[in-house]
Amino acid sequence: MTGRWAVAPTDGGGALLAPLGADGLPAGPVLREPELVTAVRERLPEVGRWVWRSTAETYPRLLAAGVRVERCYDIEAAEQLLLGHEGRLGEPRSAAAAWARLRNGPVPPDPPPRSAAPGSQSSLFEPHAGADVPFEGLLEVYARQQERHAAAEHPGRMRLLTASESAGMLVAAEMHRAGLPWRADVHREVLHELLGERYAGGGEPRRLAELADEVSAAFGRRVRPDLPADVVKAFAGAGIRVRSTRRWELAEIDHPAVEPLIRYKKLYRIWTAHGWGWLQDWVRDGRFRPEYLPGGTVSGRWTTNGGGALQIPKVIRRAVVADAGWRLVVADADQMEPRVLAAISRDPGLMEVAGQGGDLYTALSDRAFAGDRDHAKIALLGAIYGQTSGDGLKNLAALRRRFPLAVAYVDDAARAGEEGRLVRTWLGRTSPRAAGAEDDGEAGIPQDAAEAATVDGEFTPGYASTNGRARGRFTRNFVVQGSAADWALLMLAALRRATAEMRAELVFFQHDEVIVHCPEEEAAEVTEAIRAAGELAGRVAFGETPVRFPFTTATVERYFDAK
């Protein structure tokens, strides 16, 4: 398979197709076929990569008919990446917008995000925005994108980024169709165990009502624990000033309401986010099928359109149970972001540390922090996240002595952000000039290295700033986290290819974790495929370096048992 073919669905289930030349232009006549699935299936042996407007528009129809494609080029995903690389992130990225720009016409805005349909695939089959773009216009957009890739700062890397993002789109569609195995009966048992009986009328379940009463009794008056303003007012009435009702702040307060309040907040979150209503909406036929959105954040991390798939509480994971005779192979990438920093900075010392198969922070502590692993972890994450005061300044000085190129790499990214310059990941994903945060739980910046170490690289929500120093802190982390997202896409593509001839299915992914559902007899082969995919992705993304990208892998019947 060597050729590229463009394909576009037409009304009535048909398709327009054309072979493409090396310049992206048609290399033969445009063909009109009466049936999309048949047209693609018949050409699978000769087509190396399918070029289409949007994977979400075309691929689910093929999957539903049992047609799997090996490679694709997603024009709208490419447009998003190219706009960012050109410093135009935020401009409309649809094919219709790209075609309008080519003609110097009025550029239509992107449509609002589609609403996911719980428990079904209906949102993936909604009419696609920009369907008025003629097939010839789509081909013009694609050809122009090839020219823009060639003009990129690192053309080869940029083409690789677009290919891997497109591969991620295929994985996302296949994961949606496969679904995460979910036992509704087990989920109900967990909810009853945690929350107690449900009351008629949709009110709070018994355990939440009991905890609310305990909170009110501790304050000596009726308090609504689900209303932060009411809780803050109650503490003020008790002579205690609190800025928020976040768990870490409440834990520092000596008051009898704190303990039941923290328990209430934890259970309330489960009830509202993954309670009986969620189960009814999102689980069908033993599967949870969220709609994954590759590149959903500026850094390239994935999000989901509804369902909260990337925030499944530990206790609820008891309901994620493999089918009879099958297993879940759950793999976590070990210290992914520090290893990525070693690879992109080319720091010899840090590459040597990251080239060992064991715990990176232990190796780092033996090298530079007198065996204190916790100190080494806080220091390295502090450098990535930008803690440069107090103990962080001393830690940074120690890191700079031992690993000068690694620290200089993130320092340079921070300086570029402060000065309003474009900052790119290793493959070319580009941060906006004024890198404010998206309120998605992943785009804020931890306030200090201790917090960064606690959450192990997870962003905190609610961060938004346009001042130079804040942008510098964002871009300091962006080059690492975004490059880690680049690596993860290549890992998924390699794993997808390695498991193509197995019965195994990729069923879940978030930035450093992947789950494969497979027959028990395939589990060892899948585990090896994951290991090999991580190492191959490292070589393809960053070239030949000593850095290793190991996984901690568990083969389990229940997701809960993996860690």
Coordinates of C-alpha atoms in Angstrom, one line a residue:
M1 CA 0.0 0.0 0.0
T2 CA 1.7 3.2 -1.2
G3 CA -0.9 5.5 -2.6
R4 CA -3.0 8.3 -1.1
W5 CA -6.6 8.7 -1.9
A6 CA -9.0 11.5 -0.9
V7 CA -12.5 10.5 0.0
A8 CA -15.6 12.5 1.0
P9 CA -19.0 11.2 1.9
T10 CA -22.0 12.4 -0.1
D11 CA -25.6 12.6 0.6
G12 CA -27.4 9.3 0.4
G13 CA -24.4 7.2 1.6
G14 CA -22.2 7.6 -1.5
A15 CA -18.7 9.0 -1.9
L16 CA -16.4 11.1 -4.0
L17 CA -12.8 9.7 -4.4
A18 CA -9.6 10.7 -6.1
P19 CA -6.0 9.4 -6.2
L20 CA -3.5 12.1 -5.1
G21 CA 0.0 12.8 -6.3
A22 CA 3.1 13.8 -4.3
D23 CA 2.1 17.4 -4.5
G24 CA -1.3 16.7 -2.9
L25 CA -3.1 17.4 -6.2
P26 CA -5.4 14.9 -7.9
A27 CA -3.4 12.3 -9.9
G28 CA -6.5 11.0 -11.7
P29 CA -10.2 11.7 -12.3
V30 CA -12.6 12.3 -9.4
L31 CA -14.8 9.2 -9.1
R32 CA -18.4 9.2 -7.8
E33 CA -19.3 5.9 -6.0
P34 CA -22.8 5.0 -4.9
E35 CA -21.7 3.5 -1.5
L36 CA -18.9 4.9 0.7
V37 CA -18.2 1.6 2.6
T38 CA -17.9 -0.5 -0.6
A39 CA -15.7 2.2 -2.3
V40 CA -13.3 2.2 0.6
R41 CA -13.3 -1.5 1.2
E42 CA -12.5 -2.3 -2.4
R43 CA -9.5 0.0 -2.4
L44 CA -8.0 -0.9 0.9
P45 CA -5.2 -3.0 -0.6
E46 CA -3.9 -0.2 -2.8
V47 CA -4.4 2.8 -0.5
G48 CA -1.7 3.6 2.0
R49 CA -3.3 6.7 3.5
W50 CA -6.9 8.1 3.3
V51 CA -7.2 11.8 3.1
W52 CA -10.5 13.1 4.4
R53 CA -12.1 16.2 6.0
S54 CA -12.6 14.8 9.4
T55 CA -12.2 11.4 11.0
A56 CA -15.2 12.0 13.2
E57 CA -17.3 12.5 10.0
T58 CA -16.1 9.5 8.0
Y59 CA -14.5 6.8 10.1
P60 CA -17.4 5.8 12.4
R61 CA -19.5 4.9 9.3
L62 CA -16.7 2.6 8.1
L63 CA -16.2 1.1 11.5
A64 CA -19.9 0.3 11.8
A65 CA -19.6 -1.7 8.6
G66 CA -16.5 -3.5 9.8
V67 CA -14.0 -1.6 7.7
R68 CA -10.7 -0.6 9.5
V69 CA -8.2 1.7 7.8
E70 CA -4.5 1.7 8.6
R71 CA -3.7 5.4 8.1
C72 CA -5.5 8.6 7.5
Y73 CA -4.8 12.3 7.1
D74 CA -7.4 14.4 8.9
I75 CA -7.6 17.8 7.1
E76 CA -9.2 19.7 10.0
A77 CA -6.8 18.3 12.6
A78 CA -4.0 19.4 10.3
E79 CA -5.5 22.9 9.9
Q80 CA -5.6 23.3 13.7
L81 CA -1.9 22.3 14.0
L82 CA -0.8 24.5 11.1
L83 CA -2.7 27.5 12.3
G84 CA -1.0 27.1 15.7
H85 CA 2.5 26.8 14.1
E86 CA 1.9 30.0 12.1
G87 CA 0.9 31.9 15.3
R88 CA -2.8 31.9 14.4
L89 CA -4.2 29.6 17.0
G90 CA -7.8 30.5 17.6
E91 CA -8.7 31.2 14.0
P92 CA -11.4 28.9 12.6
R93 CA -10.0 25.6 11.7
S94 CA -12.8 23.9 9.7
A95 CA -12.3 22.9 6.1
A96 CA -14.8 25.6 5.2
A97 CA -12.7 28.2 6.9
A98 CA -9.5 26.9 5.3
W99 CA -11.1 27.0 1.8
A100 CA -12.5 30.5 2.4
R101 CA -9.0 31.7 3.3
L102 CA -7.6 30.3 0.1
R103 CA -10.2 32.3 -1.9
N104 CA -9.8 35.4 0.2
G105 CA -13.5 35.2 1.1
P106 CA -15.3 35.7 4.3
V107 CA -14.2 33.1 6.9
P108 CA -17.0 31.3 8.6
P109 CA -16.7 30.7 12.4
D110 CA -16.2 27.2 13.6
P111 CA -19.5 25.7 14.8
P112 CA -20.1 25.2 18.5
P113 CA -18.9 21.8 19.9
R114 CA -21.4 19.0 19.2
S115 CA -23.3 17.6 22.2
A116 CA -22.3 14.1 22.9
A117 CA -25.2 11.6 23.0
P118 CA -24.9 9.5 26.2
G119 CA -24.7 5.8 25.5
S120 CA -24.8 6.1 21.7
Q121 CA -22.8 7.1 18.7
S122 CA -25.4 9.6 17.4
S123 CA -23.2 12.7 17.9
L124 CA -20.6 11.2 15.6
F125 CA -23.1 11.0 12.7
E126 CA -24.5 14.5 13.0
P127 CA -24.2 16.6 9.8
H128 CA -20.7 18.0 9.7
A129 CA -20.2 21.8 9.7
G130 CA -18.7 23.0 6.4
A131 CA -20.4 20.3 4.3
D132 CA -20.9 23.0 1.6
V133 CA -17.2 22.8 0.7
P134 CA -17.0 21.1 -2.7
F135 CA -14.7 18.1 -3.1
E136 CA -12.4 20.2 -5.3
G137 CA -12.1 22.8 -2.6
L138 CA -11.2 20.1 -0.1
L139 CA -8.4 18.9 -2.4
E140 CA -7.2 22.5 -2.8
V141 CA -7.0 22.9 1.0
Y142 CA -5.1 19.6 1.3
A143 CA -2.6 20.6 -1.4
R144 CA -2.0 24.0 0.3
Q145 CA -1.5 22.2 3.6
Q146 CA 1.4 20.2 2.1
E147 CA 3.1 23.5 1.1
R148 CA 2.6 24.9 4.6
H149 CA 4.1 21.7 6.1
A150 CA 7.1 22.2 3.9
A151 CA 7.5 25.8 5.2
A152 CA 7.4 24.8 8.8
E153 CA 10.4 25.4 11.1
H154 CA 11.1 21.6 11.1
P155 CA 9.1 20.2 8.2
G156 CA 9.8 16.5 8.9
R157 CA 8.7 16.9 12.5
M158 CA 5.6 18.8 11.6
R159 CA 4.6 16.2 9.1
L160 CA 5.1 13.5 11.8
L161 CA 3.0 15.5 14.3
T162 CA 0.1 15.8 11.8
A163 CA 0.4 12.0 11.0
S164 CA 0.4 11.1 14.6
E165 CA -2.5 13.4 15.4
S166 CA -4.5 11.8 12.6
A167 CA -3.6 8.4 14.0
G168 CA -4.9 9.5 17.3
M169 CA -8.2 10.4 15.7
L170 CA -8.4 6.8 14.4
V171 CA -7.7 5.4 17.9
A172 CA -10.3 7.7 19.4
A173 CA -13.0 6.5 17.0
E174 CA -12.1 2.9 17.6
M175 CA -12.0 3.2 21.4
H176 CA -15.5 4.8 21.2
R177 CA -16.8 1.9 19.2
A178 CA -15.2 -0.7 21.4
G179 CA -16.2 0.9 24.6
L180 CA -14.8 0.4 28.1
P181 CA -16.2 -2.8 29.7
W182 CA -18.6 -1.6 32.5
R183 CA -20.7 -3.7 34.9
A184 CA -23.8 -1.7 35.7
D185 CA -24.7 -4.1 38.5
V186 CA -21.3 -3.6 40.2
H187 CA -21.6 0.1 39.8
R188 CA -25.0 0.1 41.6
E189 CA -23.6 -2.0 44.4
V190 CA -20.8 0.5 44.8
L191 CA -23.2 3.5 44.9
H192 CA -25.4 1.8 47.5
E193 CA -22.3 1.0 49.6
L194 CA -21.1 4.6 49.5
L195 CA -24.3 6.6 49.4
G196 CA -27.0 4.4 50.9
E197 CA -30.6 4.3 49.7
R198 CA -32.0 6.7 47.2
Y199 CA -34.9 8.8 48.2
A200 CA -37.9 9.4 46.0
G201 CA -38.0 12.7 44.1
G202 CA -34.3 12.8 43.3
G203 CA -33.1 14.2 46.5
E204 CA -29.7 13.4 48.1
P205 CA -29.2 9.8 49.1
R206 CA -29.2 8.7 52.7
R207 CA -25.5 9.0 53.5
L208 CA -25.2 12.5 52.0
A209 CA -28.3 13.6 54.0
E210 CA -26.7 12.2 57.2
L211 CA -23.4 13.9 56.6
A212 CA -25.2 17.2 55.9
D213 CA -26.9 16.9 59.2
E214 CA -23.5 16.3 60.9
V215 CA -22.1 19.4 59.3
S216 CA -25.1 21.5 60.4
A217 CA -24.9 20.1 63.9
A218 CA -21.2 21.0 64.1
F219 CA -22.0 24.6 63.2
G220 CA -25.1 24.8 65.4
R221 CA -27.3 25.9 62.5
R222 CA -28.6 24.6 59.2
V223 CA -25.8 24.6 56.6
R224 CA -25.9 23.4 52.9
P225 CA -22.6 21.6 52.4
D226 CA -23.2 21.7 48.6
L227 CA -23.1 25.5 48.6
P228 CA -19.6 26.8 49.1
A229 CA -20.9 30.3 50.0
D230 CA -23.0 28.9 52.8
V231 CA -20.0 26.9 54.1
V232 CA -17.7 29.9 54.0
K233 CA -20.4 32.0 55.8
A234 CA -20.8 29.3 58.5
F235 CA -17.0 29.2 59.2
A236 CA -17.0 33.0 59.4
G237 CA -19.8 32.7 62.0
A238 CA -17.5 30.4 63.9
G239 CA -14.7 33.0 63.8
I240 CA -12.7 31.1 61.1
R241 CA -11.9 32.8 57.8
V242 CA -11.6 30.5 54.8
R243 CA -11.0 31.6 51.2
S244 CA -12.5 28.5 49.6
T245 CA -13.9 25.1 50.5
R246 CA -11.1 23.1 48.7
R247 CA -10.1 20.0 50.6
W248 CA -6.5 21.0 51.2
E249 CA -7.6 24.3 52.8
L250 CA -10.3 22.7 54.9
A251 CA -7.8 20.1 56.2
E252 CA -5.8 22.8 57.9
I253 CA -8.8 23.9 60.0
D254 CA -9.5 22.7 63.5
H255 CA -13.3 22.5 63.7
P256 CA -15.7 19.5 64.1
A257 CA -17.5 20.3 60.8
V258 CA -14.3 19.7 58.8
E259 CA -14.3 15.9 58.8
P260 CA -17.9 15.3 57.8
L261 CA -17.7 18.2 55.3
I262 CA -14.7 16.6 53.5
R263 CA -16.5 13.2 53.4
Y264 CA -19.6 14.9 52.1
K265 CA -17.7 16.7 49.3
K266 CA -16.1 13.5 48.2
L267 CA -19.3 11.5 48.1
Y268 CA -21.3 14.4 46.6
R269 CA -18.8 14.5 43.7
I270 CA -19.3 10.8 43.1
W271 CA -23.1 11.2 43.3
T272 CA -23.3 14.1 40.8
A273 CA -20.5 13.0 38.4
H274 CA -20.8 9.1 38.4
G275 CA -24.1 8.4 40.2
W276 CA -27.2 6.6 39.2
G277 CA -28.1 9.3 36.6
W278 CA -24.7 9.0 34.9
L279 CA -25.0 5.2 34.8
Q280 CA -28.4 5.4 33.2
D281 CA -27.1 7.9 30.6
W282 CA -23.8 6.6 29.7
V283 CA -23.6 2.8 30.0
R284 CA -25.3 0.6 27.4
D285 CA -24.9 -3.1 26.7
G286 CA -22.1 -3.4 29.2
R287 CA -20.0 -0.6 27.7
F288 CA -19.1 3.0 28.5
R289 CA -18.5 4.8 25.2
P290 CA -17.3 8.4 25.7
E291 CA -16.4 10.5 22.7
Y292 CA -12.6 11.2 22.9
L293 CA -11.2 14.5 21.6
P294 CA -7.5 14.1 20.7
G295 CA -5.7 17.4 21.0
G296 CA -8.5 18.8 23.1
T297 CA -6.2 21.1 25.1
V298 CA -3.5 23.5 23.9
S299 CA -0.8 21.0 25.1
G300 CA -2.2 18.2 23.0
R301 CA -3.7 16.2 25.9
W302 CA -7.0 14.5 25.2
T303 CA -10.3 15.5 26.6
T304 CA -13.8 13.9 26.2
N305 CA -17.1 15.3 25.0
G306 CA -19.3 14.3 28.0
G307 CA -19.2 11.4 30.4
G308 CA -16.1 12.4 32.4
A309 CA -14.1 9.5 31.2
L310 CA -10.8 11.0 32.2
Q311 CA -11.9 11.5 35.8
I312 CA -13.2 8.1 36.9
P313 CA -12.8 8.0 40.7
K314 CA -10.8 5.1 42.0
V315 CA -13.7 3.5 43.8
I316 CA -15.9 3.6 40.7
R317 CA -13.2 1.7 38.8
R318 CA -14.5 -1.4 40.6
A319 CA -17.3 -1.4 37.9
V320 CA -14.8 -1.6 35.0
V321 CA -14.6 -5.4 34.7
A322 CA -13.2 -7.4 31.8
D323 CA -15.5 -9.8 29.9
A324 CA -15.5 -13.4 30.9
G325 CA -12.2 -15.0 29.8
W326 CA -10.8 -11.6 29.0
R327 CA -8.4 -9.3 30.9
L328 CA -7.6 -5.6 31.2
V329 CA -3.9 -4.8 30.6
V330 CA -3.5 -1.4 32.3
A331 CA -0.2 0.4 31.6
D332 CA 1.1 3.6 33.2
A333 CA 4.1 5.4 31.6
D334 CA 6.8 5.8 34.3
Q335 CA 7.8 9.4 35.0
M336 CA 7.0 10.3 31.5
E337 CA 7.5 14.1 31.6
P338 CA 11.0 14.0 33.2
R339 CA 12.0 11.4 30.6
V340 CA 10.7 13.6 27.8
L341 CA 12.6 16.6 29.2
A342 CA 15.8 14.5 29.1
A343 CA 15.1 13.6 25.4
I344 CA 14.3 17.1 24.2
S345 CA 17.0 18.9 26.1
R346 CA 19.7 16.4 25.1
D347 CA 21.2 16.9 28.6
P348 CA 23.8 14.1 28.9
G349 CA 23.5 13.7 32.6
L350 CA 19.7 13.6 32.6
M351 CA 19.6 11.3 29.6
E352 CA 21.9 8.9 31.5
V353 CA 19.5 9.0 34.5
A354 CA 16.4 8.5 32.2
G355 CA 18.2 5.7 30.4
Q356 CA 17.8 3.4 33.4
G357 CA 14.9 1.1 33.6
G358 CA 14.2 1.7 37.3
D359 CA 12.6 4.6 39.2
L360 CA 13.9 7.8 37.7
Y361 CA 13.6 9.9 40.9
T362 CA 15.6 7.3 42.8
A363 CA 18.3 7.4 40.2
L364 CA 18.2 11.2 40.3
S365 CA 18.4 11.4 44.1
D366 CA 21.5 9.1 44.1
R367 CA 23.1 11.4 41.5
A368 CA 22.3 14.9 42.9
F369 CA 20.3 14.8 46.2
A370 CA 22.1 12.5 48.6
G371 CA 19.6 9.7 48.2
D372 CA 16.5 11.8 49.1
R373 CA 14.0 10.7 46.5
D374 CA 11.2 13.1 47.6
H375 CA 13.6 16.0 47.4
A376 CA 14.7 15.0 43.9
K377 CA 11.2 14.6 42.7
I378 CA 10.1 18.0 44.0
A379 CA 13.3 19.6 42.5
L380 CA 12.8 18.2 39.0
L381 CA 9.1 18.9 38.8
G382 CA 9.8 22.4 40.3
A383 CA 12.1 23.1 37.4
I384 CA 9.4 22.0 34.9
Y385 CA 6.6 23.9 36.6
G386 CA 8.6 27.0 37.5
Q387 CA 9.1 27.2 41.3
T388 CA 12.0 29.6 41.5
S389 CA 11.7 31.0 45.0
G390 CA 12.5 29.7 48.5
D391 CA 13.7 26.1 48.5
G392 CA 12.8 25.9 44.8
L393 CA 15.6 28.3 44.1
K394 CA 18.1 26.2 45.9
N395 CA 16.8 23.0 44.2
L396 CA 17.1 24.7 40.8
A397 CA 20.7 25.7 41.5
A398 CA 21.5 22.1 42.3
L399 CA 19.8 20.9 39.1
R400 CA 21.5 23.5 37.0
R401 CA 24.9 22.3 38.2
R402 CA 24.2 18.7 37.4
F403 CA 21.9 19.1 34.4
P404 CA 22.6 22.5 32.8
L405 CA 21.1 21.7 29.4
A406 CA 17.8 20.4 30.9
V407 CA 17.3 23.5 33.1
A408 CA 18.3 25.8 30.2
Y409 CA 15.7 24.2 27.9
V410 CA 12.8 25.0 30.2
D411 CA 14.3 28.4 31.1
D412 CA 14.5 29.3 27.5
A413 CA 10.8 28.3 27.0
A414 CA 9.8 30.4 29.9
R415 CA 11.7 33.4 28.6
A416 CA 10.1 33.0 25.2
G417 CA 6.6 32.9 26.8
E418 CA 7.3 36.0 28.9
E419 CA 8.4 37.9 25.8
G420 CA 5.3 36.8 23.9
R421 CA 7.1 34.6 21.4
L422 CA 5.8 31.3 20.0
V423 CA 6.9 28.2 21.9
R424 CA 6.8 24.8 20.3
T425 CA 6.9 21.2 21.4
W426 CA 9.5 18.9 19.9
L427 CA 7.4 18.0 16.9
G428 CA 6.0 21.5 16.4
R429 CA 2.7 21.8 18.3
T430 CA 2.6 25.5 19.2
S431 CA 1.4 27.4 22.3
P432 CA -0.5 30.6 21.6
R433 CA 1.5 33.8 22.2
A434 CA -0.7 34.7 25.2
A435 CA -1.0 31.3 26.8
G436 CA -4.0 31.8 29.1
A437 CA -5.5 28.6 30.4
E438 CA -8.5 26.6 29.4
D439 CA -10.8 25.9 32.2
D440 CA -10.7 22.2 31.6
G441 CA -8.8 20.9 34.6
E442 CA -5.6 20.6 32.7
A443 CA -4.5 24.0 31.7
G444 CA -3.6 25.8 34.9
I445 CA -0.2 25.8 36.6
P446 CA 0.4 24.4 40.1
Q447 CA 1.4 27.1 42.5
D448 CA 4.5 25.5 43.8
A449 CA 6.7 22.5 43.3
A450 CA 5.3 20.7 46.3
E451 CA 1.9 20.8 44.8
A452 CA 3.3 19.7 41.5
A453 CA 4.9 16.7 43.1
T454 CA 1.7 15.8 44.9
V455 CA -0.3 15.8 41.7
D456 CA 2.6 14.4 39.6
G457 CA 2.3 16.8 36.8
E458 CA -1.5 17.3 36.6
F459 CA -2.6 20.9 36.0
T460 CA -5.0 22.5 38.5
P461 CA -8.2 24.1 37.2
G462 CA -9.1 27.8 37.2
Y463 CA -5.7 29.3 36.2
A464 CA -5.9 32.2 33.8
S465 CA -3.5 35.0 33.4
T466 CA -2.1 37.2 30.7
N467 CA 0.9 38.7 32.5
G468 CA 4.4 37.8 31.2
R469 CA 5.6 35.8 34.2
A470 CA 2.5 33.6 34.2
R471 CA 2.8 33.0 30.5
G472 CA 6.4 32.0 31.1
R473 CA 5.4 29.5 33.7
F474 CA 2.9 28.1 31.2
T475 CA 5.4 27.8 28.3
R476 CA 8.0 26.3 30.6
N477 CA 5.7 23.4 31.2
F478 CA 4.2 23.4 27.8
V479 CA 7.4 22.3 26.0
V480 CA 7.6 19.3 28.2
Q481 CA 3.9 18.3 28.6
G482 CA 3.2 19.0 25.0
S483 CA 6.2 16.9 23.8
A484 CA 5.0 14.2 26.1
A485 CA 1.6 14.3 24.3
D486 CA 3.5 14.1 21.0
W487 CA 5.2 10.9 22.3
A488 CA 1.9 9.5 23.5
L489 CA 0.3 9.8 20.1
L490 CA 3.2 7.9 18.5
M491 CA 3.0 5.3 21.2
L492 CA -0.8 4.8 20.5
A493 CA -0.1 4.5 16.8
A494 CA 2.5 1.9 17.3
L495 CA 0.4 -0.1 19.8
R496 CA -2.6 0.1 17.4
R497 CA -0.5 -1.4 14.7
A498 CA 1.0 -4.1 16.9
T499 CA -2.4 -5.3 18.1
A500 CA -4.1 -5.1 14.7
E501 CA -4.1 -8.9 14.1
M502 CA -5.1 -9.7 17.7
R503 CA -8.6 -9.8 19.2
A504 CA -7.3 -7.2 21.7
E505 CA -8.9 -3.7 21.7
L506 CA -7.7 -0.4 22.9
V507 CA -10.4 0.8 25.2
F508 CA -9.0 3.7 27.3
F509 CA -6.4 6.4 27.1
Q510 CA -5.3 9.4 29.1
H511 CA -2.1 11.3 29.0
D512 CA 0.1 8.6 30.7
E513 CA -2.1 5.6 30.9
V514 CA -3.6 3.1 28.4
I515 CA -5.9 0.1 28.8
V516 CA -6.2 -2.8 26.4
H517 CA -9.1 -5.3 26.7
C518 CA -8.0 -8.7 25.5
P519 CA -8.5 -12.4 25.8
E520 CA -6.6 -13.8 28.7
E521 CA -4.2 -15.7 26.4
E522 CA -3.2 -12.5 24.6
A523 CA -2.3 -10.6 27.8
A524 CA 1.4 -11.4 27.7
E525 CA 1.7 -10.4 24.1
V526 CA -0.2 -7.2 24.7
T527 CA 2.1 -6.3 27.6
E528 CA 5.1 -6.8 25.4
A529 CA 3.4 -4.7 22.6
I530 CA 2.9 -1.9 25.0
R531 CA 6.6 -2.0 26.1
A532 CA 7.8 -2.0 22.5
A533 CA 5.4 0.8 21.5
G534 CA 6.8 3.1 24.2
E535 CA 10.4 2.5 23.1
L536 CA 9.6 2.8 19.4
A537 CA 7.7 6.1 20.0
G538 CA 10.7 7.5 21.8
R539 CA 13.0 6.7 18.9
V540 CA 10.6 8.0 16.3
A541 CA 9.7 11.2 18.2
F542 CA 13.1 12.2 19.6
G543 CA 15.7 10.2 17.6
E544 CA 18.3 7.8 19.0
T545 CA 18.9 8.8 22.6
P546 CA 19.7 6.7 25.7
V547 CA 16.3 7.7 27.2
R548 CA 14.0 4.8 27.9
F549 CA 10.2 5.0 28.2
P550 CA 9.1 2.1 30.4
F551 CA 5.6 1.3 31.7
T552 CA 4.3 -0.2 34.9
T553 CA 1.8 -2.8 33.6
A554 CA -0.8 -4.9 35.4
T555 CA -3.1 -7.6 34.0
V556 CA -6.3 -7.5 36.0
E557 CA -10.0 -8.4 35.8
R558 CA -11.0 -5.1 37.4
Y559 CA -9.5 -1.7 36.7
F560 CA -9.7 -1.0 40.4
D561 CA -7.1 -3.7 41.0
A562 CA -4.4 -2.2 38.7
K563 CA -3.1 0.3 41.3

